[in-house]
Short mmCIF file of N, CA and C in Angstrom, two decimals:
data_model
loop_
_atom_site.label_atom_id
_atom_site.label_comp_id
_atom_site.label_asym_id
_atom_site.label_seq_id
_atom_site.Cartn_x
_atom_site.Cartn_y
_atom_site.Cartn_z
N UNK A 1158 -22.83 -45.62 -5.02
CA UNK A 1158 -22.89 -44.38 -5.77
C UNK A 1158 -23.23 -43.19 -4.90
N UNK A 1159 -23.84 -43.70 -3.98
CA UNK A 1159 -24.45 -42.10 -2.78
C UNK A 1159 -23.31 -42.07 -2.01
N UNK A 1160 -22.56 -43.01 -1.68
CA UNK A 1160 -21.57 -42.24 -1.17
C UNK A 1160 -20.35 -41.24 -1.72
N UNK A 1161 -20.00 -42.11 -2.71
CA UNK A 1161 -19.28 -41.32 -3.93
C UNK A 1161 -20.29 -40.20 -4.43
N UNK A 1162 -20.82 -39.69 -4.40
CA UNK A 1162 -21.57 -38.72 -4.90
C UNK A 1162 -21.48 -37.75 -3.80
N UNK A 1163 -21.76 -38.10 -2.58
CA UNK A 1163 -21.32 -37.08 -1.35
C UNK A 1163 -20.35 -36.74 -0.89
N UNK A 1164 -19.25 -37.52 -1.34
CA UNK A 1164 -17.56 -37.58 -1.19
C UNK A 1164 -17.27 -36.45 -2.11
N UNK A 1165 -17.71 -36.90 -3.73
CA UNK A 1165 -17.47 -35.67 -4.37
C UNK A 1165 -18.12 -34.20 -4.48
N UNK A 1166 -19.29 -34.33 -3.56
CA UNK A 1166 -19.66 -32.69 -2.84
C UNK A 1166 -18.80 -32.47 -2.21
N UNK A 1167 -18.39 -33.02 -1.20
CA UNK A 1167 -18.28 -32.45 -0.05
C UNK A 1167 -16.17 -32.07 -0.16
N UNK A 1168 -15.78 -32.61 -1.45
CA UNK A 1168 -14.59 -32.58 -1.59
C UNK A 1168 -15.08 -30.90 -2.37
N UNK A 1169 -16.01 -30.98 -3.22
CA UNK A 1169 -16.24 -29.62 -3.89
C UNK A 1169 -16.38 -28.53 -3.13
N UNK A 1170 -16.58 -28.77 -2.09
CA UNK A 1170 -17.31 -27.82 -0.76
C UNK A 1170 -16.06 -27.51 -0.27
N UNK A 1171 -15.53 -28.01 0.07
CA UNK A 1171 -14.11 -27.78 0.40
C UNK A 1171 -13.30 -27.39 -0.10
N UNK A 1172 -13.03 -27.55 -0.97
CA UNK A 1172 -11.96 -26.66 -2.01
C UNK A 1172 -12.90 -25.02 -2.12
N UNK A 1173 -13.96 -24.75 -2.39
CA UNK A 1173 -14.61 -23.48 -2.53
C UNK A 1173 -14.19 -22.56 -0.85
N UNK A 1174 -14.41 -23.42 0.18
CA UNK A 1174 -14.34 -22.86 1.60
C UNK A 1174 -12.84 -22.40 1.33
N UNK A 1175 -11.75 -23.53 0.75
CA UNK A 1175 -10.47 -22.71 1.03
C UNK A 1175 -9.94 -21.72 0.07
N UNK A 1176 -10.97 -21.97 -0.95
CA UNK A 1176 -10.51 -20.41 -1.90
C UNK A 1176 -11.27 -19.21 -1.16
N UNK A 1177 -12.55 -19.44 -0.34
CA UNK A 1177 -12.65 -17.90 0.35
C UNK A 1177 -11.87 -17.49 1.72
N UNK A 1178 -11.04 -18.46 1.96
CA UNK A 1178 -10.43 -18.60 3.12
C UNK A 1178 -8.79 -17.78 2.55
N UNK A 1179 -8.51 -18.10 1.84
CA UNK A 1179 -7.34 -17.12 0.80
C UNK A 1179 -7.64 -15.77 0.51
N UNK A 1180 -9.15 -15.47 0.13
CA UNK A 1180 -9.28 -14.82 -0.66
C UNK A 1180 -9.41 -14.09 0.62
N UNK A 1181 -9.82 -13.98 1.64
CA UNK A 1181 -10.48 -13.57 2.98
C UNK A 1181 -8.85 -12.95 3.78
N UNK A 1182 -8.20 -13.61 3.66
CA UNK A 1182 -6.89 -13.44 4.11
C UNK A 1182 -5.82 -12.58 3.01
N UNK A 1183 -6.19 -12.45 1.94
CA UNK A 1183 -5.75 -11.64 1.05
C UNK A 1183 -6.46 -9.68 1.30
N UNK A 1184 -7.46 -10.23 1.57
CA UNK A 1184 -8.09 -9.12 1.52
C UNK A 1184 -8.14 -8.02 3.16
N UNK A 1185 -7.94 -8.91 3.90
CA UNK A 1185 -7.38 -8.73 5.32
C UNK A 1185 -6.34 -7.93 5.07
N UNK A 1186 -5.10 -8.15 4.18
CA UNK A 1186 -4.11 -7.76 4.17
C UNK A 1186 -3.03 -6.49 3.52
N UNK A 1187 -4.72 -6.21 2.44
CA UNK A 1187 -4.60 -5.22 1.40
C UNK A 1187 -5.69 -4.48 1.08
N UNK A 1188 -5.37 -3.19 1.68
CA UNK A 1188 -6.27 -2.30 1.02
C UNK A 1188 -7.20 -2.03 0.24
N UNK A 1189 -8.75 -2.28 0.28
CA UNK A 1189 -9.12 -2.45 -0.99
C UNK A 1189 -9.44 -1.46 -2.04
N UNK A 1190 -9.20 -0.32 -1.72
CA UNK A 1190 -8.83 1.04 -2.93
C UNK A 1190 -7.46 1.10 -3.11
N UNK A 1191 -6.22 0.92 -2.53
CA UNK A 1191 -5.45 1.36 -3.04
C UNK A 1191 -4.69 0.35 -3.22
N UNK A 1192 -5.04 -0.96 -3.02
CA UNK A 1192 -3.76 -2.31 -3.15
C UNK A 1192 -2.83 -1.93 -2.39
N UNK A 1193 -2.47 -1.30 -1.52
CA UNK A 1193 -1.40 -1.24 -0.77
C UNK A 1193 -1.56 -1.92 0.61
N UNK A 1194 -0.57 -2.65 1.28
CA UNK A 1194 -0.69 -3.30 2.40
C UNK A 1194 -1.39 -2.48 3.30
N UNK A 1195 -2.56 -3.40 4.24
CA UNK A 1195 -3.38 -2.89 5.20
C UNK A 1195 -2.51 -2.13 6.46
N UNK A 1196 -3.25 -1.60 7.30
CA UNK A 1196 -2.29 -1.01 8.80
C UNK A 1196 -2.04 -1.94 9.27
N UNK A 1197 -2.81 -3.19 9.35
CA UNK A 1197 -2.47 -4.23 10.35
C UNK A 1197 -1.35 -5.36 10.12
N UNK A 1198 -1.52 -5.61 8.68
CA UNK A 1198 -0.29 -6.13 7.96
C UNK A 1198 0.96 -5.68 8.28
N UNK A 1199 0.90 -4.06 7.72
CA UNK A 1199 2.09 -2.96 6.86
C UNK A 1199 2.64 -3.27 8.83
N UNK A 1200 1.81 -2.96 10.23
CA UNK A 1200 2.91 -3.19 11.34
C UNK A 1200 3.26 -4.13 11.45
N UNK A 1201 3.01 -5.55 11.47
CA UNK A 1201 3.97 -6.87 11.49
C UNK A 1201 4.56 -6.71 10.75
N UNK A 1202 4.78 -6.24 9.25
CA UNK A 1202 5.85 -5.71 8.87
C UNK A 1202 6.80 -5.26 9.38
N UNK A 1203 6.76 -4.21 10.20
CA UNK A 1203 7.55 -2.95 10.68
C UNK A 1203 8.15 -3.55 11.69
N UNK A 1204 7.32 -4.01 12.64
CA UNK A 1204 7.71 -4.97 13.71
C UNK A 1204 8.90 -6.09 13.48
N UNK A 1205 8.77 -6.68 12.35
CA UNK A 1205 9.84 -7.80 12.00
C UNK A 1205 10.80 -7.16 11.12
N UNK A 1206 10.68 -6.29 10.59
CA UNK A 1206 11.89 -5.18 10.32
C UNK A 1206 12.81 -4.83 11.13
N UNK A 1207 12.45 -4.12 12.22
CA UNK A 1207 12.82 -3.68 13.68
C UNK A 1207 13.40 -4.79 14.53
N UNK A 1208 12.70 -5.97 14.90
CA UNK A 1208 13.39 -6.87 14.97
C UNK A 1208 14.70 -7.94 14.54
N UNK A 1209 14.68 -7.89 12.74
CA UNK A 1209 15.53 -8.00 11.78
C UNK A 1209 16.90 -7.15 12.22
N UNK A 1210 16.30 -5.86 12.18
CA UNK A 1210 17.40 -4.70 11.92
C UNK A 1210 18.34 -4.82 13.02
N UNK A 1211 17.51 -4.73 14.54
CA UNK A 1211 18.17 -4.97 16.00
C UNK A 1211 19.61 -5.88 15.82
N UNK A 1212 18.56 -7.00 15.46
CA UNK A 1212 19.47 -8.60 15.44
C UNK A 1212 20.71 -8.48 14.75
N UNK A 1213 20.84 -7.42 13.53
CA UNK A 1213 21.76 -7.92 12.63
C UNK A 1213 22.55 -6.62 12.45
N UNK A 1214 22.34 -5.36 13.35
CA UNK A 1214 22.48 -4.17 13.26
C UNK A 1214 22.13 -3.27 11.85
N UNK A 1215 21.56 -3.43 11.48
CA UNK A 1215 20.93 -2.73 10.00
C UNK A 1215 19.95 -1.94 9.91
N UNK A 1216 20.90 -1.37 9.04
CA UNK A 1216 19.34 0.41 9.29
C UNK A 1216 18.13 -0.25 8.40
N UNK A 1217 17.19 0.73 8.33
CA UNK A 1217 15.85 0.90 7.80
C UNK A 1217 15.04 2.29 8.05
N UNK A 1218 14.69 1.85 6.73
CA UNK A 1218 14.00 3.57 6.83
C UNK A 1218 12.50 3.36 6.74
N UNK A 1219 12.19 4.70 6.79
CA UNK A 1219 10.48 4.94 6.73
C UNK A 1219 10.09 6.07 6.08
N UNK A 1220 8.96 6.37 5.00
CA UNK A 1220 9.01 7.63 4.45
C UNK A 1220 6.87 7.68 4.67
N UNK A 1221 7.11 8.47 5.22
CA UNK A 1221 5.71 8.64 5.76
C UNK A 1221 5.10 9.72 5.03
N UNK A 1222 3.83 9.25 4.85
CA UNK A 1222 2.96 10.11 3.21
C UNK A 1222 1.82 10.50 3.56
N UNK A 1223 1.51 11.54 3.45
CA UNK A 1223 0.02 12.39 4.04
C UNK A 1223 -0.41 13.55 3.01
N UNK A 1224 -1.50 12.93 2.61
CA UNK A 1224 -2.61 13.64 1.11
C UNK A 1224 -3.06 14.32 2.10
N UNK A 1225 -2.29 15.74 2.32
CA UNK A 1225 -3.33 17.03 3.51
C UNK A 1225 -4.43 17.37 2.93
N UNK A 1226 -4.28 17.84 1.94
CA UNK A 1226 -5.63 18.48 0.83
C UNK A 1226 -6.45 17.39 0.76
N UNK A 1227 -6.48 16.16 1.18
CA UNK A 1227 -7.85 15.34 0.78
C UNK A 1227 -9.09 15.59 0.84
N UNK A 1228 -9.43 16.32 1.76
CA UNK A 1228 -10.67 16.87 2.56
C UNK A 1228 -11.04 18.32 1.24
N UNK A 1229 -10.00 18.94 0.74
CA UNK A 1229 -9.96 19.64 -0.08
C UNK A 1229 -10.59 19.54 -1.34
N UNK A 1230 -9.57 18.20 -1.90
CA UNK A 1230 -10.40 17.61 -3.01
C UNK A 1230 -11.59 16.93 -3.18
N UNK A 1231 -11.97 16.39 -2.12
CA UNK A 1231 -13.08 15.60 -1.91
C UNK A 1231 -14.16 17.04 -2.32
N UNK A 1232 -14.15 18.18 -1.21
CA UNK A 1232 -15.49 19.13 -1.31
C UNK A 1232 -15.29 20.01 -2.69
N UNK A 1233 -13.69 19.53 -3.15
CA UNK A 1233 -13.96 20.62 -4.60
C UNK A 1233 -14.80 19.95 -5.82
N UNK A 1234 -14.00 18.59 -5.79
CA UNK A 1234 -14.62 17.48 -6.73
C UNK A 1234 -14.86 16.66 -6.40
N UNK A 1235 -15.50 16.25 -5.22
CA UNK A 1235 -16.00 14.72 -4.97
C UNK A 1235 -15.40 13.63 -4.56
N UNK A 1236 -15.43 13.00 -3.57
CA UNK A 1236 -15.06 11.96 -2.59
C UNK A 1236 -14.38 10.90 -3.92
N UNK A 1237 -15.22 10.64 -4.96
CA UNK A 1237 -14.94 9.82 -6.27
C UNK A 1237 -13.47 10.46 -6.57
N UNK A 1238 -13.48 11.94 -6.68
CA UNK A 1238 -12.30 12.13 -7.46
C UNK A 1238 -10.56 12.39 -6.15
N UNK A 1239 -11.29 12.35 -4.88
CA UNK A 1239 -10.16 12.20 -3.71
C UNK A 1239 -9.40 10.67 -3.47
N UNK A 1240 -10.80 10.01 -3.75
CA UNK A 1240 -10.56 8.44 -3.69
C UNK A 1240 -9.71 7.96 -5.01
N UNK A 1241 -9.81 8.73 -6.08
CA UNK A 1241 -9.04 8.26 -7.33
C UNK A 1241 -7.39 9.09 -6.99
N UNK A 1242 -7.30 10.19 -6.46
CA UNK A 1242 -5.73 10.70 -5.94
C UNK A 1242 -5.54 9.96 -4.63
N UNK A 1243 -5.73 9.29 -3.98
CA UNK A 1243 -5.33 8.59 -3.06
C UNK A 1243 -4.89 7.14 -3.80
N UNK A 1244 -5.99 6.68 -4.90
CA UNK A 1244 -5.19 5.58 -5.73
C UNK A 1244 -3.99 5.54 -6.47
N UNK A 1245 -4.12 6.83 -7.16
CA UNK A 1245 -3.06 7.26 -8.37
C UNK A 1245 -2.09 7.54 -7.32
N UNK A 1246 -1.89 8.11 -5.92
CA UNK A 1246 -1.25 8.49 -5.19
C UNK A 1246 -0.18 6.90 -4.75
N UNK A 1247 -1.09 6.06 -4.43
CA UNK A 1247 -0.43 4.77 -4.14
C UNK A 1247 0.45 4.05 -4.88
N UNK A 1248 -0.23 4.51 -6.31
CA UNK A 1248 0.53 3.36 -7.55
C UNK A 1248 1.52 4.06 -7.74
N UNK A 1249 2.11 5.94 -7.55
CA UNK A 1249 3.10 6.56 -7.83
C UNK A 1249 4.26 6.02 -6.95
N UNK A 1250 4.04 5.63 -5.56
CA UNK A 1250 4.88 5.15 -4.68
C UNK A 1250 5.54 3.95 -5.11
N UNK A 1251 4.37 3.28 -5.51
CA UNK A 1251 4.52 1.81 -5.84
C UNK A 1251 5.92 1.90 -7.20
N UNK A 1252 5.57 2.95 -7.81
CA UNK A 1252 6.67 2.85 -9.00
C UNK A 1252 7.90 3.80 -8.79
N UNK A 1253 8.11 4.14 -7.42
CA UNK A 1253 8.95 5.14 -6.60
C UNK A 1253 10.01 4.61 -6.23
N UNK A 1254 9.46 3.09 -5.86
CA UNK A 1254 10.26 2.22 -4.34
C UNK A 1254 10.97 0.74 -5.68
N UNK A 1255 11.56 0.78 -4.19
CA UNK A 1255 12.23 -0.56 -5.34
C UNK A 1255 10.71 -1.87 -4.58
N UNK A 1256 9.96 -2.63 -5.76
CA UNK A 1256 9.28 -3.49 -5.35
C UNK A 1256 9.54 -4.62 -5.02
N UNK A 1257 10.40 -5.07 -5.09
CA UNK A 1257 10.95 -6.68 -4.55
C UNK A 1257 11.54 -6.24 -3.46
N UNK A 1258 11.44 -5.31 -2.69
CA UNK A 1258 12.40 -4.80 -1.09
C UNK A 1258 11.42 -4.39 -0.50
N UNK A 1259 10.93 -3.10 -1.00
CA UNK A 1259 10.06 -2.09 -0.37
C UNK A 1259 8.84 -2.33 -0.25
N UNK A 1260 8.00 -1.68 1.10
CA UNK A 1260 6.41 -2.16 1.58
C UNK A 1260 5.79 -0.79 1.27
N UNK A 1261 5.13 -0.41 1.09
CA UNK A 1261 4.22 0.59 1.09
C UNK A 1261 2.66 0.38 1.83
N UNK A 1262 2.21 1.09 2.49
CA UNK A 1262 1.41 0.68 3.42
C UNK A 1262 0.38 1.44 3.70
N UNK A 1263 -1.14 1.46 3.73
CA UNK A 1263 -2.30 2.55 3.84
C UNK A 1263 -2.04 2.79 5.64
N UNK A 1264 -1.51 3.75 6.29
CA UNK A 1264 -1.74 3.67 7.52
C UNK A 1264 -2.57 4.36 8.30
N UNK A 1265 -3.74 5.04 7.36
CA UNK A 1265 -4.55 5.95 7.47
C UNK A 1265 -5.14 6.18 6.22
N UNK A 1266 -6.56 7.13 6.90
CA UNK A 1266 -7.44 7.77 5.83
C UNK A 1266 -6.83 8.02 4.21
N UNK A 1267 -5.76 8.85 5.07
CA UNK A 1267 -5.03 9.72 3.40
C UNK A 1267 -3.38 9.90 4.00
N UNK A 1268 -2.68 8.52 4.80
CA UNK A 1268 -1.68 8.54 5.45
C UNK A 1268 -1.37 6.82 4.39
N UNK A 1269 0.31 7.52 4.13
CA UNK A 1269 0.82 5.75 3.64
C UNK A 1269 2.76 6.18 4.42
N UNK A 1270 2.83 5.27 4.24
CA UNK A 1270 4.14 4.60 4.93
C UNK A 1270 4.96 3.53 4.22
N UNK A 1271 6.07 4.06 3.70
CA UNK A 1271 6.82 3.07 2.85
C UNK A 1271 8.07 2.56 3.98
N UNK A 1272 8.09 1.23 4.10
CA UNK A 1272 9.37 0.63 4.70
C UNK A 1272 10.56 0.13 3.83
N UNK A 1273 11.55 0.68 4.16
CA UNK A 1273 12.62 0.55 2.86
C UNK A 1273 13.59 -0.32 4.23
N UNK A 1274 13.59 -1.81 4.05
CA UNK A 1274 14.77 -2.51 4.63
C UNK A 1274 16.00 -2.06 4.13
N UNK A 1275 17.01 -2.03 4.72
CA UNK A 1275 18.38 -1.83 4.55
C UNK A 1275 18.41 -0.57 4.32
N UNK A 1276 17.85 0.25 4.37
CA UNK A 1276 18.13 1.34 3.70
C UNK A 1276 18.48 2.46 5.26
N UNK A 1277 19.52 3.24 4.79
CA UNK A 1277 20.04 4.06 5.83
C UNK A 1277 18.96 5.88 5.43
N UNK A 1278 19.66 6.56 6.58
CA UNK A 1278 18.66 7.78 6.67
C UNK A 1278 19.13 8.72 4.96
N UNK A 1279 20.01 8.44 3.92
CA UNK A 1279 20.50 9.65 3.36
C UNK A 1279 19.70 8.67 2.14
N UNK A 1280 19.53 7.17 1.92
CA UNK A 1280 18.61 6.20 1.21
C UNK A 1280 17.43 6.46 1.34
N UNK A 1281 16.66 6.61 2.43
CA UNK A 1281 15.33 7.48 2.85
C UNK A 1281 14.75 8.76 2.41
N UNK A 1282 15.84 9.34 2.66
CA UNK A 1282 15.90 10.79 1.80
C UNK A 1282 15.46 11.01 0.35
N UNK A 1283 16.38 10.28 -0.21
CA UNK A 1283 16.43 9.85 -1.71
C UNK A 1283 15.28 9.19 -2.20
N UNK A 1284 14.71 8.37 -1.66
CA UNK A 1284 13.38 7.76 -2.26
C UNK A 1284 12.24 8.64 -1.94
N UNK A 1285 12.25 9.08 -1.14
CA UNK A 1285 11.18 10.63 -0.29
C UNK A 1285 11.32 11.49 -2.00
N UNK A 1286 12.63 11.92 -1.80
CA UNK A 1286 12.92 12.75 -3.26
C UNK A 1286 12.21 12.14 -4.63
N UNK A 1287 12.22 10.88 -4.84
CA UNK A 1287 11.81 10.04 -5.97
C UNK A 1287 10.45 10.29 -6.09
N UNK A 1288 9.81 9.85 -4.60
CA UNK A 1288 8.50 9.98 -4.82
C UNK A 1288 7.77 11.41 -4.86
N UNK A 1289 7.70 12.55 -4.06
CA UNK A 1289 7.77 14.16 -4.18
C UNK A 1289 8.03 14.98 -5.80
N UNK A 1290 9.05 13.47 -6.54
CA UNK A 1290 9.41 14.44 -8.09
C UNK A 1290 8.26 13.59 -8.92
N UNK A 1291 8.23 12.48 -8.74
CA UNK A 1291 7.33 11.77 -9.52
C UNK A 1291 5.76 12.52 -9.06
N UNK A 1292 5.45 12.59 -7.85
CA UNK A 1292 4.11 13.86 -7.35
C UNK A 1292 4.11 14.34 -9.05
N UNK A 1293 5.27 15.60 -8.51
CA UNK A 1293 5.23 16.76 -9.23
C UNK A 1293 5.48 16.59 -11.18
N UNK A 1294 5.47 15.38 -11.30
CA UNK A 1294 5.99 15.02 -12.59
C UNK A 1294 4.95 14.59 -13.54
N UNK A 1295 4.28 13.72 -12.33
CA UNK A 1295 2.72 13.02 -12.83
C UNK A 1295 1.67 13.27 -12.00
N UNK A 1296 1.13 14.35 -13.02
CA UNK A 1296 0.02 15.01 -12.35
C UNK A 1296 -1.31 14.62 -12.18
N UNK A 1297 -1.90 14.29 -11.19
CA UNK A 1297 -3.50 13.55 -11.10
C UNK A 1297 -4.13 14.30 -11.90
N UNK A 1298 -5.13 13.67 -12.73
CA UNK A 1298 -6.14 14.28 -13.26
C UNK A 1298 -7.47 14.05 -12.35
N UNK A 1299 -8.63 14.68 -12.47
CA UNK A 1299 -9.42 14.51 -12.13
C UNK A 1299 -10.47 13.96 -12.96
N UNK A 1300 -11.78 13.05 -12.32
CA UNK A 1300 -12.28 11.82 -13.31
C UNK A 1300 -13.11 12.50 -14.65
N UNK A 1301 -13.10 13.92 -15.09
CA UNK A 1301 -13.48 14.14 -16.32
C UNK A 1301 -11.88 14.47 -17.16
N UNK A 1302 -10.85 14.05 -16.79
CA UNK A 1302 -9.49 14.21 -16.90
C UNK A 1302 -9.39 15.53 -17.58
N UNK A 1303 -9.97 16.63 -17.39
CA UNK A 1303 -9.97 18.22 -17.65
C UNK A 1303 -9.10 19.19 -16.60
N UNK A 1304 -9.49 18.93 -15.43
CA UNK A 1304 -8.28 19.69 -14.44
C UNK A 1304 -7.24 18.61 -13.64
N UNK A 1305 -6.41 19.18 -13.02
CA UNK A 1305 -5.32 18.47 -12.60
C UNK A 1305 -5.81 18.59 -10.88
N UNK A 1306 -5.80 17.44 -9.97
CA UNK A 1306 -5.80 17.55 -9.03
C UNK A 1306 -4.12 18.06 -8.19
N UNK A 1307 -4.11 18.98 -7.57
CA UNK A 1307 -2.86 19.19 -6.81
C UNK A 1307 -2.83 18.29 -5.39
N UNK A 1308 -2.25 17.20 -5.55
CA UNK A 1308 -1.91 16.88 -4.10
C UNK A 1308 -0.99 18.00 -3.17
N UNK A 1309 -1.28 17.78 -2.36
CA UNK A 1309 -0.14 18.30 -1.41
C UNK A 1309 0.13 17.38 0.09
N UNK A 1310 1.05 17.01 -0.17
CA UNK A 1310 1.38 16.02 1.16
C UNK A 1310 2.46 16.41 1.63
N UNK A 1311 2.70 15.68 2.52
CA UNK A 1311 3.77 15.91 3.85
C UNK A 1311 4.71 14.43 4.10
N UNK A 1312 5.84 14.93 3.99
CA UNK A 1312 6.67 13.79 4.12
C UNK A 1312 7.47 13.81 5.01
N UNK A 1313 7.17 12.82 5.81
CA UNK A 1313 8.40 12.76 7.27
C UNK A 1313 9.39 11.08 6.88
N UNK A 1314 10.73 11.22 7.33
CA UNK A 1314 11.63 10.34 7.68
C UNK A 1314 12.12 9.79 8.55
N UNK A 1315 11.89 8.61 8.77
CA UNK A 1315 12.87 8.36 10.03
C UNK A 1315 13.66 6.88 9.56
N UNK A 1316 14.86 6.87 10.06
CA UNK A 1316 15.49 5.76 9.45
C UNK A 1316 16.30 5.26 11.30
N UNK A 1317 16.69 4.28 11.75
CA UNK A 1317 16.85 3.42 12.67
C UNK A 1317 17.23 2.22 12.49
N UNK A 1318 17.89 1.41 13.29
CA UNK A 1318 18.36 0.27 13.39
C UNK A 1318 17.79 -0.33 14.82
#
């Protein structure tokens, strides 16, 4: 019985180690305010994109995202209410991009980076456009949802094979 009794710890012990061992590697990989893939992830991404693309000649694009005013919003209303437009900011992308293709990626403070495989420079364009109207369409509130936070970001493209 003592051995079976330590067999079934130590089987319990083990299964707990590999759920924080998932959970540890999940969290490595994703942002934990904005759910969007980490920097370190979102470049092996980019990297095996680039590699992909080389191999098989296929474009890919990039639409690069920068909350300038963060520093703005933070001292008007609070780090709480910059950190909530950097979230709301992420999930707008997220519903911008096509999600079974597209990566979206924290690559900075108040910097994200969407990788659109296959997609050529005038496809890049167009989702840049998607996300910039959706900005302007769905407006952040701020956390007493009384004023509207104005993002203002900056969007660069580059698309390559």
């Amino acid at each position: 019985f003592a051995v079976q009794a330590l067999n079934n710890e130590l089987q319990t012990e083990r299964e707990r180690c590999e759920q924080l061992e998932r959970r540890l590697a999940t969290s490595a990989q994703t942002d934990v305010l904005t759910r969007a893939t980490s920097l370190h992830a979102f470049a092996d991404l980019l990297k095996g994109e680039h590699a992909r693309a080389a191999r098989y000649s296929l474009p890919y694009g990039l639409v690069s995202l920068e909350l300038s005013n963060f520093l703005q919003i933070a001292g008007t209303h609070g780090y709480v209410a910059a950190d909530r437009a950097l979230m709301e900011l992420a999930n707008l992308i997220r519903r911008a991009i096509r999600s079974e293709v597209d990566h979206v990626g924290r690559t900075g403070p108040q910097e994200f980076c969407v990788l659109l495989p296959q997609t050529d420079s005038l496809g890049a364009r167009l989702c840049a456009r998607r996300i910039a109207e959706a900005a302007r369409d769905e407006p952040i509130t701020s956390q007493n949802a009384q004023s509207y936070l104005q993002p203002i970001f900056v969007i660069g493209i580059y698309s390559g094979a």
